[in-house]
């Protein structure tokens, strides 16, 4: 019986994990520069958390969640996104008690959505996300967007646009909801069954229907921007002015509403215009959520955040020149059982001294072992035969200047240290 990975999941092999480690390190460095601290929350949460935070009528909750009963008959769900869990942890751990007033958190890890797999879209995928909780200042919305743009620029991605829009405050959203209902009511029977259900519960979700997306009623739907209160309009204008001051290029996209329910005010997406991304052109997205902390049982605390799909960022790295392989310090080549026993002691001792090293366990020929030395670009090869075991010495060959010397066992570390530091002069 041969097994294959479940549909929509992929194995990341050493060739790819190298790029992923680079990506993760870059994201951590940028987070550090923005004074954003890491939070790690569970991969699964109570199903109710996502129903409430993300919203029952969203595609994510109604069609895409991996939900299961555990042995204690609790309904649990593999997280489809990070914001709900982070906000739950923020409330549960009382992180809102913060003299700095703004709590800036980031997370990285797998998320799960039952979607149709295609390039850049998987069922298990990864997000890098940021949540900034505590302030409703437009500056914080802008900090999130600038951070998202910085990430894109650091990866050298070209032709990427920041799309922004506003959903406004609660009153704006209620006015808009009414406008949408008036707009859709006369033609409601032309829309799909899901949309008809969304109409009563949450007409905003009709706008991201995958079935009806080309329907003229959707194309001519009212725009949020026309239903803003004065305060909401002022917030958005300030966000735009701050982006202008920072000379951040953006596009006001009045069709952008995002697919999750918790948003208000600013929403944004980072979209690539490069054809290689195909249907996975939205590299990341986010926005403000001022009511979510309260809904999760915490004190009134505004928030704003975003998340990138890491597979999509990794696609960019795949197109870059592969980096040089990390070279190993030492490879040990034993000839015979006794030499192998001694090698195991030496490799252990060298690693304990902080060197990267490996040895042959497969009893291969000198030629085969030297090929491994080349593949690993090992700086030194240590060759041990029967004679060397008897005399308690090893042969150390520097692969850079090809000099080979016989060194007593007790001097190996000093010899290697000396040559790694001091270049290649051999006494
Ligand atoms: P989202 O737009 O649902 O937002 O997801 C963010 C990003 O995750 C997408 O732009 C996309 O790059 C990636 N993504 C989503 N689904 C998949 C998939 N099936 N395969 C590969 N990549 C995918 C959120 O999740 C919000 N929690 C973002 C946020 C944080 N808003 C505020 N704070």
Coordinates of C-alpha atoms and ligand atoms in Angstrom, one line a residue:
X1 CA 0.0 0.0 0.0
X2 CA 1.5 3.3 -1.1
X3 CA 0.4 6.4 0.6
X4 CA 0.3 9.9 -0.8
X5 CA -0.1 13.2 1.1
X6 CA -3.7 14.4 1.5
X7 CA -5.1 16.5 -1.3
X8 CA -4.2 20.2 -0.9
X9 CA -1.1 19.5 1.3
X10 CA 2.5 19.5 0.2
X11 CA 5.8 18.2 1.5
X12 CA 8.5 20.8 1.7
X13 CA 11.7 19.1 0.9
X14 CA 15.2 20.2 1.9
X15 CA 15.6 22.2 -1.4
X16 CA 12.5 24.2 -0.5
X17 CA 12.9 24.5 3.3
X18 CA 16.1 26.4 2.6
X19 CA 14.0 29.2 0.9
X20 CA 11.4 28.9 3.7
X21 CA 14.0 29.4 6.4
X22 CA 15.3 32.4 4.5
X23 CA 11.7 33.8 4.3
X24 CA 10.9 33.1 7.9
X25 CA 14.2 34.8 9.0
X26 CA 13.4 37.8 6.9
X27 CA 9.9 38.1 8.3
X28 CA 11.3 37.8 11.9
X29 CA 13.8 40.5 11.2
X30 CA 11.2 42.9 9.8
X31 CA 8.9 42.1 12.8
X32 CA 11.8 42.9 15.1
X33 CA 12.4 46.2 13.3
X34 CA 8.8 47.2 13.8
X35 CA 8.9 46.1 17.5
X36 CA 6.3 43.4 16.8
X37 CA 6.6 40.4 19.2
X38 CA 5.9 36.8 18.4
X39 CA 2.8 35.0 19.8
X40 CA 2.2 31.2 19.3
X41 CA -1.4 30.0 19.7
X42 CA -3.0 26.6 19.2
X43 CA -3.5 25.1 15.8
X44 CA -7.0 24.1 16.8
X45 CA -9.6 26.1 18.8
X46 CA -13.2 25.7 19.8
X47 CA -15.3 25.8 16.6
X48 CA -17.5 28.5 18.2
X49 CA -14.6 30.9 18.2
X50 CA -14.4 31.0 14.4
X51 CA -18.1 31.0 13.9
X52 CA -18.3 34.1 16.0
X53 CA -15.2 36.0 15.0
X54 CA -15.0 35.2 11.3
X55 CA -18.7 34.9 10.8
X56 CA -21.2 32.2 10.1
X57 CA -22.1 33.5 6.6
X58 CA -18.5 33.7 5.3
X59 CA -17.2 31.0 2.9
X60 CA -14.4 30.3 5.3
X61 CA -16.8 29.3 8.1
X62 CA -19.7 27.8 6.1
X63 CA -17.7 25.8 3.6
X64 CA -14.0 25.6 4.3
X65 CA -13.4 24.7 8.0
X66 CA -11.9 21.4 9.1
X67 CA -14.2 20.7 12.0
X68 CA -14.2 17.6 14.1
X69 CA -15.4 16.2 17.4
X70 CA -12.7 15.2 19.9
X71 CA -13.1 12.2 22.1
X72 CA -14.7 14.4 24.8
X73 CA -17.4 15.3 22.2
X74 CA -16.1 18.9 21.9
X75 CA -16.4 20.5 18.5
X76 CA -12.9 21.7 17.5
X77 CA -11.7 23.3 14.3
X78 CA -8.2 23.5 12.7
X79 CA -7.6 27.2 12.5
X80 CA -8.5 28.6 9.1
X81 CA -6.9 32.0 10.0
X82 CA -4.9 33.5 12.8
X83 CA -6.8 36.6 14.0
X84 CA -9.5 34.8 16.0
X85 CA -7.0 32.8 18.0
X86 CA -4.7 35.7 18.7
X87 CA -7.6 37.9 19.9
X88 CA -8.8 35.0 22.1
X89 CA -5.3 34.7 23.6
X90 CA -5.1 38.5 24.0
X91 CA -8.3 38.5 26.0
X92 CA -7.6 35.3 27.9
X93 CA -4.1 36.4 29.0
X94 CA -5.2 40.0 29.7
X95 CA -2.6 41.4 27.3
X96 CA -4.7 44.5 27.1
X97 CA -3.2 45.5 30.5
X98 CA -0.3 47.2 28.7
X99 CA 1.2 50.5 29.7
X100 CA 2.4 51.0 26.2
X101 CA -1.3 51.0 25.0
X102 CA -0.5 49.2 21.7
X103 CA 0.2 45.5 21.7
X104 CA 1.9 44.4 18.5
X105 CA 2.0 40.6 17.8
X106 CA 3.0 38.4 14.9
X107 CA 2.6 34.7 14.2
X108 CA 3.7 32.3 11.6
X109 CA 2.3 28.8 10.9
X110 CA -0.1 26.5 9.2
X111 CA -3.7 27.3 8.6
X112 CA -6.4 25.0 7.1
X113 CA -9.2 25.7 4.6
X114 CA -11.1 23.1 2.6
X115 CA -10.7 24.8 -0.8
X116 CA -10.1 23.6 -4.3
X117 CA -6.3 23.2 -4.5
X118 CA -4.5 25.0 -7.3
X119 CA -1.2 26.9 -7.6
X120 CA -0.7 29.0 -4.5
X121 CA -3.9 27.7 -3.0
X122 CA -3.7 24.7 -0.6
X123 CA -5.8 23.1 2.1
X124 CA -2.9 23.3 4.5
X125 CA -1.1 26.6 3.9
X126 CA 0.9 29.0 6.0
X127 CA 0.4 32.6 7.0
X128 CA 2.6 35.2 8.5
X129 CA 0.2 37.5 10.3
X130 CA 0.4 40.7 12.4
X131 CA -2.1 42.0 14.8
X132 CA -1.9 45.5 16.5
X133 CA -4.3 45.9 19.3
X134 CA -5.1 48.8 21.5
X135 CA -5.5 52.0 19.4
X136 CA -7.8 53.3 16.8
X137 CA -5.4 55.9 15.4
X138 CA -5.1 55.9 11.6
X139 CA -1.3 55.8 12.1
X140 CA -1.6 52.2 13.3
X141 CA -3.6 51.2 10.1
X142 CA -0.7 52.9 8.1
X143 CA 2.0 51.1 10.2
X144 CA 0.4 47.8 9.2
X145 CA 0.3 48.7 5.5
X146 CA 3.8 50.0 5.5
X147 CA 5.0 46.8 7.2
X148 CA 3.2 44.8 4.5
X149 CA 4.8 46.9 1.7
X150 CA 8.2 46.5 3.4
X151 CA 7.9 42.7 3.3
X152 CA 7.1 42.8 -0.4
X153 CA 10.0 45.1 -1.1
X154 CA 12.4 43.1 0.9
X155 CA 11.6 40.0 -1.2
X156 CA 12.3 42.0 -4.3
X157 CA 8.8 41.5 -5.6
X158 CA 7.9 43.8 -8.5
X159 CA 4.5 44.9 -9.8
X160 CA 2.7 44.6 -6.5
X161 CA 0.0 47.0 -5.7
X162 CA -1.5 48.0 -2.3
X163 CA -5.3 48.2 -2.7
X164 CA -7.2 49.9 0.1
X165 CA -10.9 50.7 0.9
X166 CA -13.0 51.5 3.9
X167 CA -16.0 49.7 5.3
X168 CA -16.6 52.6 7.8
X169 CA -17.9 52.4 11.4
X170 CA -21.0 50.6 12.7
X171 CA -23.4 53.3 11.5
X172 CA -21.8 53.4 8.1
X173 CA -22.0 49.6 7.8
X174 CA -25.7 49.6 8.8
X175 CA -26.5 52.3 6.2
X176 CA -24.6 50.3 3.7
X177 CA -26.3 47.1 4.6
X178 CA -29.7 48.8 4.0
X179 CA -28.5 50.1 0.6
X180 CA -27.3 46.6 -0.4
X181 CA -30.7 45.1 0.6
X182 CA -32.6 47.7 -1.4
X183 CA -30.3 47.0 -4.3
X184 CA -30.5 43.2 -4.3
X185 CA -34.2 42.8 -3.3
X186 CA -35.8 43.2 -6.7
X187 CA -33.5 40.7 -8.5
X188 CA -32.9 38.4 -5.6
X189 CA -34.4 35.3 -7.3
X190 CA -31.7 35.6 -10.0
X191 CA -29.0 35.0 -7.5
X192 CA -27.8 31.6 -6.2
X193 CA -29.3 29.9 -3.2
X194 CA -26.4 30.9 -0.9
X195 CA -26.8 34.5 -1.9
X196 CA -30.5 34.4 -1.1
X197 CA -29.6 33.1 2.4
X198 CA -26.9 35.7 2.8
X199 CA -29.4 38.5 1.8
X200 CA -31.2 38.4 5.2
X201 CA -28.2 37.5 7.4
X202 CA -25.4 39.4 5.8
X203 CA -25.9 41.0 2.4
X204 CA -22.2 42.2 2.3
X205 CA -21.2 38.5 1.7
X206 CA -23.1 38.5 -1.6
X207 CA -20.3 40.6 -2.9
X208 CA -17.7 37.9 -2.6
X209 CA -19.9 35.1 -4.0
X210 CA -17.9 32.9 -6.3
X211 CA -21.0 31.7 -8.2
X212 CA -22.6 35.0 -8.9
X213 CA -19.4 37.1 -9.2
X214 CA -20.1 38.1 -12.8
X215 CA -23.8 38.9 -12.2
X216 CA -24.7 42.5 -13.2
X217 CA -26.4 43.0 -9.9
X218 CA -23.1 42.5 -8.2
X219 CA -21.2 44.7 -10.6
X220 CA -23.6 47.6 -10.1
X221 CA -23.9 47.1 -6.3
X222 CA -23.5 50.3 -4.1
X223 CA -20.1 51.2 -2.8
X224 CA -19.2 51.4 0.9
X225 CA -17.5 54.7 0.4
X226 CA -20.8 56.4 -0.4
X227 CA -22.3 55.5 3.0
X228 CA -19.7 56.7 5.4
X229 CA -20.4 58.8 8.5
X230 CA -18.3 61.9 8.8
X231 CA -16.0 60.3 11.4
X232 CA -15.5 57.2 9.2
X233 CA -14.7 59.4 6.2
X234 CA -12.2 61.4 8.3
X235 CA -10.5 58.3 9.4
X236 CA -10.1 57.1 5.9
X237 CA -8.9 60.4 4.6
X238 CA -6.3 60.6 7.3
X239 CA -5.1 57.1 6.4
X240 CA -4.7 58.1 2.7
X241 CA -3.0 61.4 3.7
X242 CA -0.5 59.5 5.9
X243 CA 0.2 57.0 3.0
X244 CA 0.7 60.0 0.7
X245 CA 3.2 61.6 3.2
X246 CA 5.2 58.4 3.3
X247 CA 5.0 58.2 -0.5
X248 CA 3.5 54.7 -0.4
X249 CA 1.9 53.8 -3.7
X250 CA -1.8 52.7 -3.3
X251 CA -5.0 52.3 -5.1
X252 CA -8.4 53.1 -3.6
X253 CA -10.4 50.0 -4.7
X254 CA -14.1 50.7 -3.8
X255 CA -14.9 47.0 -4.6
X256 CA -12.7 45.6 -1.9
X257 CA -14.7 44.3 1.0
X258 CA -12.7 41.2 2.2
X259 CA -14.2 37.9 3.0
X260 CA -14.2 37.8 6.8
X261 CA -16.9 39.5 9.0
X262 CA -14.8 41.2 11.7
X263 CA -13.6 44.2 9.6
X264 CA -14.6 47.8 9.9
X265 CA -12.9 51.0 8.6
X266 CA -9.7 50.4 6.6
X267 CA -9.4 47.1 4.6
X268 CA -6.5 46.4 2.3
X269 CA -4.9 43.8 0.1
X270 CA -1.5 43.4 -1.5
X271 CA -2.1 42.2 -5.0
X272 CA 0.5 41.1 -7.5
X273 CA 0.1 42.0 -11.2
X274 CA 2.7 39.4 -12.2
X275 CA 1.1 36.7 -14.3
X276 CA 3.1 33.9 -12.6
X277 CA 0.8 34.2 -9.6
X278 CA -2.3 33.4 -11.6
X279 CA -5.3 33.0 -9.3
X280 CA -3.1 33.4 -6.3
X281 CA -2.4 37.1 -7.0
X282 CA -3.6 38.3 -3.5
X283 CA -0.4 37.9 -1.5
X284 CA -1.9 39.2 1.7
X285 CA -4.7 41.2 3.2
X286 CA -6.0 42.7 6.3
X287 CA -7.8 45.6 8.0
X288 CA -9.3 47.0 11.1
X289 CA -11.5 45.2 13.5
X290 CA -12.6 47.4 16.4
X291 CA -15.3 45.2 17.9
X292 CA -13.7 41.8 17.9
X293 CA -11.9 42.0 21.3
X294 CA -15.2 43.0 22.9
X295 CA -17.0 40.2 21.1
X296 CA -14.5 37.7 22.5
X297 CA -15.3 38.9 26.0
X298 CA -12.5 41.5 26.4
X299 CA -12.7 45.2 27.1
X300 CA -13.4 47.6 24.2
X301 CA -10.1 47.4 22.3
X302 CA -9.6 48.4 18.7
X303 CA -7.4 46.3 16.5
X304 CA -5.9 46.2 13.0
X305 CA -3.8 43.6 11.3
X306 CA -2.9 41.6 8.1
X307 CA -1.7 38.3 7.0
X308 CA 0.4 37.1 4.0
X309 CA 0.1 33.7 2.5
X310 CA 3.6 32.3 2.9
X311 CA 3.3 29.9 -0.1
X312 CA 2.7 32.9 -2.3
X313 CA 5.7 34.7 -0.8
X314 CA 7.8 31.6 -1.3
X315 CA 6.8 31.5 -5.0
X316 CA 8.8 34.7 -5.3
X317 CA 11.8 33.1 -3.8
X318 CA 11.6 30.2 -6.1
X319 CA 12.3 32.6 -8.9
X320 CA 15.4 34.0 -7.3
X321 CA 19.0 32.7 -7.9
X322 CA 19.6 29.7 -5.6
X323 CA 21.8 30.6 -2.8
X324 CA 25.2 28.9 -2.2
X325 CA 24.8 25.7 -0.3
X326 CA 25.9 26.1 3.3
X327 CA 29.3 24.4 3.5
X328 CA 30.0 21.8 6.2
X329 CA 33.2 22.3 8.3
X330 CA 34.3 18.7 8.3
X331 CA 33.5 15.3 6.7
X332 CA 35.1 12.2 8.2
X333 CA 36.0 9.2 6.0
X334 CA 36.7 6.0 8.0
X335 CA 38.1 2.9 6.3
X336 CA 37.1 -0.2 8.1
X337 CA 35.1 -1.0 11.3
X338 CA 37.7 0.2 13.8
X339 CA 38.2 3.5 12.0
X340 CA 34.4 3.9 12.0
X341 CA 34.2 3.4 15.7
X342 CA 36.9 6.0 16.2
X343 CA 35.2 8.3 13.8
X344 CA 32.0 8.2 15.7
X345 CA 33.9 9.4 18.8
X346 CA 35.6 12.2 16.8
X347 CA 32.4 13.4 15.0
X348 CA 30.7 13.6 18.4
X349 CA 33.6 15.5 20.0
X350 CA 33.9 17.9 17.0
X351 CA 30.2 18.7 17.2
X352 CA 30.4 19.3 20.9
X353 CA 33.1 21.8 20.1
X354 CA 30.8 23.7 17.8
X355 CA 31.9 22.4 14.4
X356 CA 29.4 21.3 11.7
X357 CA 30.4 17.8 10.7
X358 CA 29.3 14.5 9.4
X359 CA 30.8 11.1 8.7
X360 CA 30.3 8.1 6.5
X361 CA 28.5 5.1 8.0
X362 CA 28.1 3.2 4.8
X363 CA 31.5 1.7 4.4
X364 CA 32.0 3.3 1.0
X365 CA 35.1 3.6 -1.1
X366 CA 37.5 6.6 -0.8
X367 CA 36.3 7.8 -4.2
X368 CA 32.6 7.8 -3.1
X369 CA 33.4 9.5 0.2
X370 CA 35.4 12.2 -1.6
X371 CA 32.4 12.9 -3.8
X372 CA 30.4 13.5 -0.7
X373 CA 33.1 15.9 0.5
X374 CA 32.6 17.8 -2.7
X375 CA 28.8 17.8 -2.6
X376 CA 28.9 19.1 1.0
X377 CA 31.7 21.6 0.1
X378 CA 33.3 20.4 3.4
X379 CA 36.3 22.5 4.4
X380 CA 38.2 19.6 5.8
X381 CA 38.2 15.9 5.1
X382 CA 39.4 13.7 7.9
X383 CA 40.7 10.3 6.6
X384 CA 41.1 7.4 9.1
X385 CA 42.5 4.0 8.2
X386 CA 43.8 1.0 10.2
X387 CA 47.2 2.6 10.6
X388 CA 45.9 5.8 11.9
X389 CA 43.8 4.0 14.5
X390 CA 46.8 2.1 15.7
X391 CA 49.0 5.3 15.8
X392 CA 46.2 7.4 17.4
X393 CA 46.4 10.0 14.6
X394 CA 44.2 11.1 11.7
X395 CA 44.9 12.6 8.3
X396 CA 43.3 16.0 7.8
X397 CA 43.0 17.3 4.3
X398 CA 42.1 20.9 3.6
X399 CA 39.9 21.0 0.5
X400 CA 40.8 24.6 -0.2
X401 CA 44.5 24.3 -0.5
X402 CA 44.6 20.5 -0.9
X403 CA 47.3 20.2 1.9
X404 CA 47.0 17.0 3.9
X405 CA 48.7 16.5 7.3
X406 CA 48.8 13.9 10.0
X407 CA 47.5 15.2 13.3
X408 CA 47.5 13.4 16.7
X409 CA 43.9 12.8 18.1
X410 CA 44.3 15.2 20.9
X411 CA 45.3 18.0 18.6
X412 CA 42.4 17.8 16.1
X413 CA 40.3 20.6 17.5
X414 CA 43.3 23.0 17.9
X415 CA 44.4 22.2 14.4
X416 CA 41.0 22.8 12.8
X417 CA 40.4 26.0 14.9
X418 CA 43.8 27.3 13.9
X419 CA 43.2 26.7 10.2
X420 CA 39.6 28.0 10.1
X421 CA 40.7 31.2 11.8
X422 CA 44.1 31.8 10.4
X423 CA 43.7 31.0 6.7
X424 CA 45.7 28.3 5.1
X425 CA 49.3 28.4 6.2
X426 CA 50.2 24.9 7.2
X427 CA 53.3 24.4 9.4
Ligands
LIG1 P1 -7.3 36.2 4.3 O1 -7.4 37.3 3.3 O2 -8.4 35.3 4.5 O3 -7.1 37.1 5.7 O4 -5.9 35.4 4.2 C1 -4.7 36.1 4.1 C2 -3.8 35.5 3.0 O5 -3.6 34.1 3.2 C3 -4.4 35.6 1.6 O6 -4.2 36.8 1.0 C4 -3.6 34.5 0.9 O7 -2.4 35.0 0.5 C5 -3.4 33.5 2.0 N1 -4.3 32.4 1.8 C6 -5.6 32.3 2.2 N2 -6.1 31.1 1.9 C7 -5.2 30.4 1.3 C8 -5.0 29.1 0.7 N3 -6.0 28.2 0.7 N4 -3.8 28.7 0.2 C9 -2.8 29.5 0.2 N5 -2.8 30.8 0.7 C10 -4.0 31.2 1.3 C11 -6.9 36.5 6.9 O8 -6.7 35.3 7.1 C12 -7.0 37.5 8.0 N6 -6.8 36.8 9.3 C13 -5.9 38.5 7.9 C14 -5.9 39.6 9.0 C15 -5.1 39.6 10.1 N7 -6.8 40.5 9.1 C16 -6.5 41.2 10.2 N8 -5.5 40.6 10.8

